[in-house]
CSV table of C-alpha atoms in Angstrom, one decimal:
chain,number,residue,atom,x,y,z
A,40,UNK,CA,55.1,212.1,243.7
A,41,UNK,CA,52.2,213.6,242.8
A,42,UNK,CA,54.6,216.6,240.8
A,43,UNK,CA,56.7,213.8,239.3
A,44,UNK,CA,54.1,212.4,238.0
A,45,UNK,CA,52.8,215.7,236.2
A,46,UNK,CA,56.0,216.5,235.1
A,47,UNK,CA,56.3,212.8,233.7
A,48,UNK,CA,53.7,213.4,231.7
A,49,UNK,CA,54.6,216.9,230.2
A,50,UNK,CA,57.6,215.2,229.0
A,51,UNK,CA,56.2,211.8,227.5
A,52,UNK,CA,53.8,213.9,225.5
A,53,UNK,CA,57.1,216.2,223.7
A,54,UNK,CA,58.4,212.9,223.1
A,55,UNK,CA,55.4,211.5,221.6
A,56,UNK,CA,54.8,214.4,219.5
A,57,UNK,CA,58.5,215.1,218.3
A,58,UNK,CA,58.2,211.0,217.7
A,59,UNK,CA,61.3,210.3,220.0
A,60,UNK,CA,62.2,206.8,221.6
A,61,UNK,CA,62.5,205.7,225.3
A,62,UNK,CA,65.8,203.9,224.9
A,63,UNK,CA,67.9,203.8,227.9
A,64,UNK,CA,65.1,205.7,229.8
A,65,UNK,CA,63.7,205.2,233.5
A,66,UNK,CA,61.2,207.2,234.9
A,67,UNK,CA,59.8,206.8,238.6
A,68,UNK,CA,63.0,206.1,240.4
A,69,UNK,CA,65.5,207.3,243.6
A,70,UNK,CA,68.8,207.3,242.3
A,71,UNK,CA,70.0,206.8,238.8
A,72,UNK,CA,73.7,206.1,237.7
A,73,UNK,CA,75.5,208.9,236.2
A,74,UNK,CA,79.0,209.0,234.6
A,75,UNK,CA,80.3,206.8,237.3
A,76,UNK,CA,78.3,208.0,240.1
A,77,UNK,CA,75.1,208.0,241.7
A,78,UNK,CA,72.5,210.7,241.7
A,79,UNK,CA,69.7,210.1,244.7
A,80,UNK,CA,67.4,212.5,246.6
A,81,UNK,CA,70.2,213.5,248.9
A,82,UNK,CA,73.0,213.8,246.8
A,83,UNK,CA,75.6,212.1,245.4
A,84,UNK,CA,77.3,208.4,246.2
A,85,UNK,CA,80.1,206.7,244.4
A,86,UNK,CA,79.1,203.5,242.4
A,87,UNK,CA,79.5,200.4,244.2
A,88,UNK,CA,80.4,198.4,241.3
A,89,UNK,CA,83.5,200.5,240.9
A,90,UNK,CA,84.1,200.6,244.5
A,91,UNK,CA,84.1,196.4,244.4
A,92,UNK,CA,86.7,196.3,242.2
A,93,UNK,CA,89.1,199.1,244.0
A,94,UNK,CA,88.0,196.5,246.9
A,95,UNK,CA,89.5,193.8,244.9
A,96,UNK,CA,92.6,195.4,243.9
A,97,UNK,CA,95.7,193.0,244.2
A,98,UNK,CA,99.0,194.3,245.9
A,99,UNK,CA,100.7,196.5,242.8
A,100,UNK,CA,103.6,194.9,241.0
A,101,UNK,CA,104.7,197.0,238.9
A,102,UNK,CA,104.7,201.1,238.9
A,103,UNK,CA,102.0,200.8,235.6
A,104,UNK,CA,100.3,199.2,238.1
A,105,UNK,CA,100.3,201.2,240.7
A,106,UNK,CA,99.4,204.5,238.8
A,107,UNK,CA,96.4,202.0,237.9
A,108,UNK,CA,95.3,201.8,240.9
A,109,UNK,CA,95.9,205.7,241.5
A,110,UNK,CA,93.7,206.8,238.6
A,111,UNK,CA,90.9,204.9,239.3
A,112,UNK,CA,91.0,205.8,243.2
A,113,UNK,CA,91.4,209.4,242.0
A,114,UNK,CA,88.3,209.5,240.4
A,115,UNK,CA,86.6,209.5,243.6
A,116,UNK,CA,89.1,211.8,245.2
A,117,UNK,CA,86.0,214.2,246.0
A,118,UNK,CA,84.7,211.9,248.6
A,119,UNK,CA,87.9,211.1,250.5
A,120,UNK,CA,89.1,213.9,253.0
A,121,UNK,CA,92.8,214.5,252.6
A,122,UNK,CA,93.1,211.9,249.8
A,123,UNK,CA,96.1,214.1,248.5
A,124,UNK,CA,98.0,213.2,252.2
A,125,UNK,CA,97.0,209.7,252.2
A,126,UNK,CA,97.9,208.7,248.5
A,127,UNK,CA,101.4,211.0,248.8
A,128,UNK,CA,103.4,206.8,249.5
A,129,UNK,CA,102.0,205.9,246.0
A,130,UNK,CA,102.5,209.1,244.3
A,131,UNK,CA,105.8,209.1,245.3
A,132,UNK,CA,107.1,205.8,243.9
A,133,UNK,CA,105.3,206.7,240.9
A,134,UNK,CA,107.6,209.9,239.8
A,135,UNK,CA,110.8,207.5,240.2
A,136,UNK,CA,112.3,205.6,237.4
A,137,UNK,CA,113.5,203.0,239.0
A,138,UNK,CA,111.7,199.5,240.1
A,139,UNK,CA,109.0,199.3,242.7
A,140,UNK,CA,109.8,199.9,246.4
A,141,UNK,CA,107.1,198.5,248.0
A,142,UNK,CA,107.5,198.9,252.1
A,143,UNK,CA,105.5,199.4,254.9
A,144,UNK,CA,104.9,202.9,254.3
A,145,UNK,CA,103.0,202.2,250.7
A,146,UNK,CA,100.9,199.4,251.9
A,147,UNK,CA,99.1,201.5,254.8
A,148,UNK,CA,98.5,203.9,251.9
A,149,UNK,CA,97.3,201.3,249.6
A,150,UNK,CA,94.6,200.3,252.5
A,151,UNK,CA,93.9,203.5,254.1
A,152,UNK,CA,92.8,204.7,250.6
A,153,UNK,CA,90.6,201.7,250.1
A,154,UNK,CA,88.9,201.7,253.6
A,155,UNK,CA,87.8,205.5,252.8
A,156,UNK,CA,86.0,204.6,249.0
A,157,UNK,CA,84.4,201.3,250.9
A,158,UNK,CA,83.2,203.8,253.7
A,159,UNK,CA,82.3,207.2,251.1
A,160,UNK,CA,80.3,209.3,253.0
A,161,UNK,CA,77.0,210.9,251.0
A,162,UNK,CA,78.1,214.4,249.3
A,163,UNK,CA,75.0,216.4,249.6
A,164,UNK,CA,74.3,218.6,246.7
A,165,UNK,CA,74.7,222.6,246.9
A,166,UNK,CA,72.1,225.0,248.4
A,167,UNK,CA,72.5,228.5,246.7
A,168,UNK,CA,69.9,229.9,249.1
A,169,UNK,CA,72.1,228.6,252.5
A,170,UNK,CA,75.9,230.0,253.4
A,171,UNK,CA,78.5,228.1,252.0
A,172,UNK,CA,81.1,226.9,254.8
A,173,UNK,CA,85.0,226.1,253.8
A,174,UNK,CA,87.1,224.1,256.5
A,175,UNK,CA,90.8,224.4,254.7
A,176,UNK,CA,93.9,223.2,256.3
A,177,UNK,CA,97.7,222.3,255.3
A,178,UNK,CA,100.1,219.7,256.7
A,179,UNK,CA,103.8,219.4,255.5
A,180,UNK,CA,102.4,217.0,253.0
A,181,UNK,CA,99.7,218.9,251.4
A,182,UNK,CA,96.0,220.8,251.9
A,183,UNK,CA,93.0,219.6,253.1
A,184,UNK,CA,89.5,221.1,252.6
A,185,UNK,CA,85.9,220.4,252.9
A,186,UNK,CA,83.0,222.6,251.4
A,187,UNK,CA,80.0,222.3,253.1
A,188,UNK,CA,76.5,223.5,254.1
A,189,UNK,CA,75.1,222.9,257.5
A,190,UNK,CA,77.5,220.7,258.8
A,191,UNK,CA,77.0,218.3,255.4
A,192,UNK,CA,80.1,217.8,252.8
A,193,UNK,CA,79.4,218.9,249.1
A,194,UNK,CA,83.0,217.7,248.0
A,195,UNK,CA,86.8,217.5,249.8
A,196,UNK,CA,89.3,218.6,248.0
A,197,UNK,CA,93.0,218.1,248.2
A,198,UNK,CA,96.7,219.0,246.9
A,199,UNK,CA,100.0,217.6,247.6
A,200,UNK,CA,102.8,219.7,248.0
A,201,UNK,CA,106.0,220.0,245.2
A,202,UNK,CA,108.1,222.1,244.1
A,203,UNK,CA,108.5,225.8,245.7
A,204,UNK,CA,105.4,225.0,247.8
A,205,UNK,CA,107.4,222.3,249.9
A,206,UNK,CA,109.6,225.2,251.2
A,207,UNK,CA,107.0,227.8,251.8
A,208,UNK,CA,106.6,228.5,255.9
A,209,UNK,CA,103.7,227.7,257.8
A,210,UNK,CA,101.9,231.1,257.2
A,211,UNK,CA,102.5,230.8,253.3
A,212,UNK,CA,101.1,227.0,253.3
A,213,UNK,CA,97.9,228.1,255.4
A,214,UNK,CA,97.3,231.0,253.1
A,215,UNK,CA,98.4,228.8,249.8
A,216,UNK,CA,95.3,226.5,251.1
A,217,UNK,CA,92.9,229.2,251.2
A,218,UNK,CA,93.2,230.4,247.6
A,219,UNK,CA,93.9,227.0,246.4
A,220,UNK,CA,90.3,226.3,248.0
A,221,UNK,CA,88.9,229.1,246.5
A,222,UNK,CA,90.5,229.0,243.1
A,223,UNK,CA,88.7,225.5,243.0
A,224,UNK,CA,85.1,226.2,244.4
A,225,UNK,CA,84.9,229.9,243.1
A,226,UNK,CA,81.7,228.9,241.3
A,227,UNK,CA,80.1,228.2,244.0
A,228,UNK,CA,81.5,230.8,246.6
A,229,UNK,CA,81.0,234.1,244.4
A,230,UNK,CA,77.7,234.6,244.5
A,231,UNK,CA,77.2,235.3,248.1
A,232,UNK,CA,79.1,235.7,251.2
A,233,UNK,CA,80.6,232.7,252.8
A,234,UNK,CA,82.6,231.5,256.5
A,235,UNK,CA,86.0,230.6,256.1
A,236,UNK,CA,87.1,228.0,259.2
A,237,UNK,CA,91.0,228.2,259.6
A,238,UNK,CA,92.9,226.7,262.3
A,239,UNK,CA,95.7,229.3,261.8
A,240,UNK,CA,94.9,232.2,263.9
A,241,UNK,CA,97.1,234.8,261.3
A,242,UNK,CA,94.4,234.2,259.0
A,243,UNK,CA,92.4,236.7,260.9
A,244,UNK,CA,94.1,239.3,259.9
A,245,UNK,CA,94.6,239.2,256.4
A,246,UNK,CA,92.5,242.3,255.9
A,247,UNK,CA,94.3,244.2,258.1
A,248,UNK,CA,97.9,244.1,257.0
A,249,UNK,CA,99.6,247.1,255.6
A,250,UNK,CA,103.2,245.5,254.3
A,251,UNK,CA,102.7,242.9,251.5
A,252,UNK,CA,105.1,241.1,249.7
A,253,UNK,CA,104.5,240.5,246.0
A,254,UNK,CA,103.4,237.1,246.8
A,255,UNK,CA,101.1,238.1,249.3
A,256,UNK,CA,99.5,241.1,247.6
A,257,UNK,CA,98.1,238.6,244.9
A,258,UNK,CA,96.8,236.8,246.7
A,259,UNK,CA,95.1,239.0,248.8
A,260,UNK,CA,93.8,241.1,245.7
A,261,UNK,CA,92.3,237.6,244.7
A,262,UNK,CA,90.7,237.2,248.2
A,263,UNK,CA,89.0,240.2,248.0
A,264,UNK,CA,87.2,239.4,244.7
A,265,UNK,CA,84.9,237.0,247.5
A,266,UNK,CA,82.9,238.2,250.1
A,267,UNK,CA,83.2,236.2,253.2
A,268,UNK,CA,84.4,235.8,256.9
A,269,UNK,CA,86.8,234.2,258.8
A,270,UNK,CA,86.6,231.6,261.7
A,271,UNK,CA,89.1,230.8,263.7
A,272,UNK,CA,89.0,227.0,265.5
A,273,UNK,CA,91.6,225.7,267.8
A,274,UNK,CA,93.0,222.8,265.6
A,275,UNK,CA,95.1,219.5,266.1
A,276,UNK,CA,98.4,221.3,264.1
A,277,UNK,CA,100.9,224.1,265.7
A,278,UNK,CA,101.7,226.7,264.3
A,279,UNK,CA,104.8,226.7,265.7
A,280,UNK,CA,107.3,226.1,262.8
A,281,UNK,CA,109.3,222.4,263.8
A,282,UNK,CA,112.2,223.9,263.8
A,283,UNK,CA,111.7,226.9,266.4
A,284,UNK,CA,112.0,226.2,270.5
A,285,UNK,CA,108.6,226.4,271.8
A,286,UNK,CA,109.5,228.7,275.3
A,287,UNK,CA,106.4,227.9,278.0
A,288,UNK,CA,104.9,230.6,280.4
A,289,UNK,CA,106.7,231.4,283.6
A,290,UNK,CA,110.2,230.4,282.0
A,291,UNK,CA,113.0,232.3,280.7
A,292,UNK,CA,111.0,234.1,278.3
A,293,UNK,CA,111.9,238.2,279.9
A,294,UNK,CA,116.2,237.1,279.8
A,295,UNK,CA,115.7,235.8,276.6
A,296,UNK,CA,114.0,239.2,275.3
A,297,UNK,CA,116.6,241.2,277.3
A,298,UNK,CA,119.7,238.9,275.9
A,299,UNK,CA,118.0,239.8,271.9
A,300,UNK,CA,117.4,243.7,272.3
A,301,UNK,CA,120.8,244.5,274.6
A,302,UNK,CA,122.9,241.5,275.2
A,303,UNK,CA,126.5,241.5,275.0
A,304,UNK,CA,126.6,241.2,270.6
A,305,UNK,CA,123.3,243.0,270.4
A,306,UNK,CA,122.9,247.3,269.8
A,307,UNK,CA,119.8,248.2,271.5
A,308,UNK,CA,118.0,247.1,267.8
A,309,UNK,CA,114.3,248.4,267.3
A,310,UNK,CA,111.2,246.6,267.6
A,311,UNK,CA,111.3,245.0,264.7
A,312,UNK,CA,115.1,243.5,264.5
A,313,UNK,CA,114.4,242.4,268.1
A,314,UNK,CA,111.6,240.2,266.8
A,315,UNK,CA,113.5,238.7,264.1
A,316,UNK,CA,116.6,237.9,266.4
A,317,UNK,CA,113.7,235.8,268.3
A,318,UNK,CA,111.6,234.2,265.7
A,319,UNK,CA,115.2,232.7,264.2
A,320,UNK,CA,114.9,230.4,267.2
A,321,UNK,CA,112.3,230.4,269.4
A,322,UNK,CA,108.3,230.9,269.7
A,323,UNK,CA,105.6,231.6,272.0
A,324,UNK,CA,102.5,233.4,272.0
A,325,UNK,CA,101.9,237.2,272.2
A,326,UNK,CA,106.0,237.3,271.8
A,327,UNK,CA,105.8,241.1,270.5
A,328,UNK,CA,104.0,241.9,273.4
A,329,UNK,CA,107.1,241.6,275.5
A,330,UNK,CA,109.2,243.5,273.1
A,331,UNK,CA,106.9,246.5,272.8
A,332,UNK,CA,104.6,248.0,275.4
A,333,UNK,CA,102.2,249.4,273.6
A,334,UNK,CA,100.7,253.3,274.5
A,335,UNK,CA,97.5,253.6,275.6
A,336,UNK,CA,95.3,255.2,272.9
A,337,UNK,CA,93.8,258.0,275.3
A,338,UNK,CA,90.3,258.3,276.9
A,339,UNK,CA,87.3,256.6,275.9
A,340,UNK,CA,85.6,258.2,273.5
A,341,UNK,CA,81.5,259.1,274.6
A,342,UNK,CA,78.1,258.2,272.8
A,343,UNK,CA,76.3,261.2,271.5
A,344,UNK,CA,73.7,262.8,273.3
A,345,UNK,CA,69.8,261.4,272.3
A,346,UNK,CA,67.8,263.7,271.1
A,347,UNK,CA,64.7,261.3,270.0
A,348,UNK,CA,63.0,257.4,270.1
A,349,UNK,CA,64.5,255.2,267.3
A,350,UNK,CA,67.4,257.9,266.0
A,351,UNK,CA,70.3,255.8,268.1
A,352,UNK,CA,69.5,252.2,268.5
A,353,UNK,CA,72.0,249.3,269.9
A,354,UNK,CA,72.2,246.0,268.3
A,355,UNK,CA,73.5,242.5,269.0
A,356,UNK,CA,73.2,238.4,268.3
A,357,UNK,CA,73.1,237.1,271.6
A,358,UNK,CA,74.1,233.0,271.9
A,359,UNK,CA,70.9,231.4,273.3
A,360,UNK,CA,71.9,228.3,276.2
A,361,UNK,CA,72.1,225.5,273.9
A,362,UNK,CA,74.6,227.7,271.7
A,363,UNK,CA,72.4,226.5,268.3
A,364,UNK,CA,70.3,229.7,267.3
A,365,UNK,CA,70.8,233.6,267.7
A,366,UNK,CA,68.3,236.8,269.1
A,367,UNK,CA,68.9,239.7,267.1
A,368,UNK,CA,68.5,241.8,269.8
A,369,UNK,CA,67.5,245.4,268.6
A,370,UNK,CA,67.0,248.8,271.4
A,371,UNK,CA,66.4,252.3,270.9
A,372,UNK,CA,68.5,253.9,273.5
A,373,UNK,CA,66.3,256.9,273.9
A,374,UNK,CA,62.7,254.7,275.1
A,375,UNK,CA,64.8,251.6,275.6
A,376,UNK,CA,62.3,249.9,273.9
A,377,UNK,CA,63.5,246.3,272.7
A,378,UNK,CA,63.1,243.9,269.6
A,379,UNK,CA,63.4,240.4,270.1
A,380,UNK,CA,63.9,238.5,266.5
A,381,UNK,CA,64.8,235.3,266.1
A,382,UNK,CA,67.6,234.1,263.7
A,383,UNK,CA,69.4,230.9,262.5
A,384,UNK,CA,73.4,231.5,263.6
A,385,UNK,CA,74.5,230.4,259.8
A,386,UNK,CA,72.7,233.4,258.6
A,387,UNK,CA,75.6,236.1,257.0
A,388,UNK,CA,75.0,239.6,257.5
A,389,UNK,CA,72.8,239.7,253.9
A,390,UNK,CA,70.1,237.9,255.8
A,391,UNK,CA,70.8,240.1,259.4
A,392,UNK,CA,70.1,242.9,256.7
A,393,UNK,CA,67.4,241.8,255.5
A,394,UNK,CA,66.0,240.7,258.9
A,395,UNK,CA,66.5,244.4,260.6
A,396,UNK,CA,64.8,246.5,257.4
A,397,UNK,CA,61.5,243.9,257.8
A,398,UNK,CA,61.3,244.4,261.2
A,399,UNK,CA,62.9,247.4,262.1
A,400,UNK,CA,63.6,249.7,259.7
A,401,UNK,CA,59.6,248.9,258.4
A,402,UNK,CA,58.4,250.3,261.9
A,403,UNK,CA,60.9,253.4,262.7
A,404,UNK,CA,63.0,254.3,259.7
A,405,UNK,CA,66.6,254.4,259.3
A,406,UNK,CA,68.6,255.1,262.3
A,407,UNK,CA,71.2,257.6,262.9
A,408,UNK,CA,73.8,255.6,264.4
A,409,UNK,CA,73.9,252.2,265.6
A,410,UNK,CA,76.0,250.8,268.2
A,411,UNK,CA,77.3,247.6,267.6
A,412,UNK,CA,80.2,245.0,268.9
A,413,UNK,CA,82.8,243.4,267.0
A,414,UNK,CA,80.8,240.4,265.8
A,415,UNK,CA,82.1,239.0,262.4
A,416,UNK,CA,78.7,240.1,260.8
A,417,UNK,CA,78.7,243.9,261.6
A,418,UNK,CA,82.2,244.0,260.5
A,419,UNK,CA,82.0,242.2,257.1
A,420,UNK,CA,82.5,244.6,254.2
A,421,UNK,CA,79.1,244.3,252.8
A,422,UNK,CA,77.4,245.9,256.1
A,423,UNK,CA,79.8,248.4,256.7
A,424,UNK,CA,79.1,249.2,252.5
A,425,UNK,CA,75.2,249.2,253.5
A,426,UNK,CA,75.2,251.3,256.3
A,427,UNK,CA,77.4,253.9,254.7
A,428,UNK,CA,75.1,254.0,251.8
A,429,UNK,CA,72.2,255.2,253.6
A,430,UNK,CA,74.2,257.5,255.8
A,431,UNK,CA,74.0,255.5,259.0
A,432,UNK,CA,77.0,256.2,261.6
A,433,UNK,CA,78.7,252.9,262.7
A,434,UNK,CA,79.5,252.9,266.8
A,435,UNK,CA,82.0,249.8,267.5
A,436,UNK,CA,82.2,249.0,271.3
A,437,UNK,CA,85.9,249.1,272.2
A,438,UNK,CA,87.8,246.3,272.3
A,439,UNK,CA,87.1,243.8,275.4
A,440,UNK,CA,84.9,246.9,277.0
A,441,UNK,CA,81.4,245.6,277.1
A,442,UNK,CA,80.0,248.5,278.4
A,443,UNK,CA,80.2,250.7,275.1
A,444,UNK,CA,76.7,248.7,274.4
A,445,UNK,CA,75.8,248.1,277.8
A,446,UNK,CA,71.9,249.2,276.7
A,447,UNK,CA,71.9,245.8,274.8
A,448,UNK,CA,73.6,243.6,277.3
A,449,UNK,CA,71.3,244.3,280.1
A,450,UNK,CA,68.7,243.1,277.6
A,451,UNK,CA,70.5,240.3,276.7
């Protein structure tokens, strides 16, 4: 108060020297209306007074009536999660020339949509100094996507589907929801790196594909214009396409491989024909691991010899019990001397950076190598750039082989 108050009178006294009025001015409050919405400590909340009267709202009679109704419920769209999916009844009456249809169908929408504006939640405003968090995900009706910061909405954002986009497959729509998400909140999301949380496990892998379609390859050039992670999360949807067979473990799965590759209309195909012949028709996971056993990829490969204290180190962010926090967990393998340094888990690896060179790096210069696991941070294209800057080798611990760092798990 004490600032306010300061800063209150700073500003009274340009007014009072530049001889301007106080019309339409209030000074020592908590919120204050602002083009429709209101501004308080926390954030933002939608104005009650326009909320009454979407309250209010009588059944719609006519379709100018209903896309009344929809524009003034769209202004507050922000606030409503999936208000694309729940407002899709009433959009779709609206493109038809033809006299209202009102069923059962448009009157949950015309409730649903007026239950969420009575029951906003509070849209806290953005953080530039905290990670950003986007939660995207598409139905067969449209996306859905919250932006967030430590578990607290800044704004939802939603799109029906039309046109093209109605026919795209379930990949295409998951993807299409990603850069429709970032095409939106790319003000906020550039600046610094950022978690994407996708319920559609091919997501992971987006970095990693080396056959694009023309489709795909912009958007993945746009996708790389953003530094940021992705988070996979079990979600309520399948991504198993409605119209495929969903085969379950222990079935008929090996006869049904057997009868693709070199049943009696089949030629011994490759791989890759094989897979198509199935995907036609029916799904399950790891599918292509029944069609090709993969080679092993030879011995593993040794750590280098140590020659001194803090020249090879180990790293890694250790979950504490309550799963809430992280230990950046830090040991020369030569002394196996240990740093213990605690660490929020939102922290991206700009902070992990910055965390290592005032604690470590301050104490026992740059490292040689570093072994590391595959955590999200350590493989994010900003500390792989870091590292390779200063001429620090990179050691990955093999895929589900704990022991490549097992210095730093018997400190963990």
């Amino acid at each position: 108060m004490a600032n306010h108050i300061e800063h209150l009178h700073a500003v009274l006294k340009v007014l009072r020297k530049e001889v301007l009025y106080l019309k339409k001015c209030s000074f020592c409050i908590d919120n204050v209306v602002f083009l429709g919405f209101i501004v308080i400590t926390g954030g933002l909340e939608v104005d009650q007074e326009k909320i009454k009267a979407i309250q209010e709202w009588p059944r719609p009679m006519t379709i100018s009536q209903v896309k009344s109704f929809h524009g003034l419920a769209s202004f507050y769209r922000r606030f409503v999660p999936k208000f694309s999916t729940i407002t899709a009844p009433l959009t779709g009456i609206i493109k038809k020339n033809s006299p209202l249809t009102w069923i059962d169908e448009q009157e949950v929408s015309f409730n649903k949509i007026k239950d969420c504006l009575t029951n906003a939640p509070l849209l806290c405003l953005p953080d530039f100094n905290k990670t950003f968090e986007v939660k995207c995900d598409a139905s067969g009706i449209g996306i859905g996507v919250v932006l967030s910061q430590d578990g607290r909405p800044i704004a939802y954002i939603s799109e029906k589907f039309n046109g093209a986009t109605l026919n795209y497959p379930t990949y295409d729509k998951e993807m299409y929801a990603l850069i429709r998400t970032l095409e939106t909140c790319q003000h906020y999301l550039w600046p610094k790196e950022f978690v994407i949380h996708t319920d559609h496990e091919a997501l992971k892998h987006l970095k990693g594909q080396n056959k694009l379609n023309k489709c795909h390859a912009k958007w993945v050039e746009f996708l790389e214009s953003f530094s940021y992670m992705i988070k996979y999360k079990q979600g309520k949807e399948n991504v198993v396409a409605e119209n495929n067979l969903c085969i379950p473990q222990g079935s008929i799965r090996e006869m049904l491989v057997h009868e693709a590759h070199s049943g009696g209309l089949m030629g011994h195909f490759s791989i890759a024909k094989t897979l198509v012949v199935l995907q036609e028709h029916f799904y399950w996971s790891k599918r292509c691991g029944k069609i090709w056993l993969e080679c092993p990829y030879g011995l593993y490969t040794p750590l280098l010899i140590l020659e001194a204290p803090w020249v090879d180190i180990s790293m890694d962010l250790p979950r504490t019990k309550n799963g809430k926090d992280f230990v950046f967990v830090v040991v020369d393998r030569f002394s196996k001397m240990a740093h213990l340094n605690a660490c929020n888990k939102i922290d991206d690896a700009l902070n992990v950076a910055n965390l290592f060179f005032r604690e470590i790096v301050r104490l026992h210069s740059i490292p040689r190598t570093i072994v590391l696991d595959r955590n999200a941070k350590f493989l994010s294209h900003f500390w792989r750039t870091l590292w390779g800057k200063l001429g620090t080798r990179l050691l990955f611990s093999t895929t589900c082989h704990p022991q490549t760092d097992s210095q730093t798990e018997v400190v963990n």
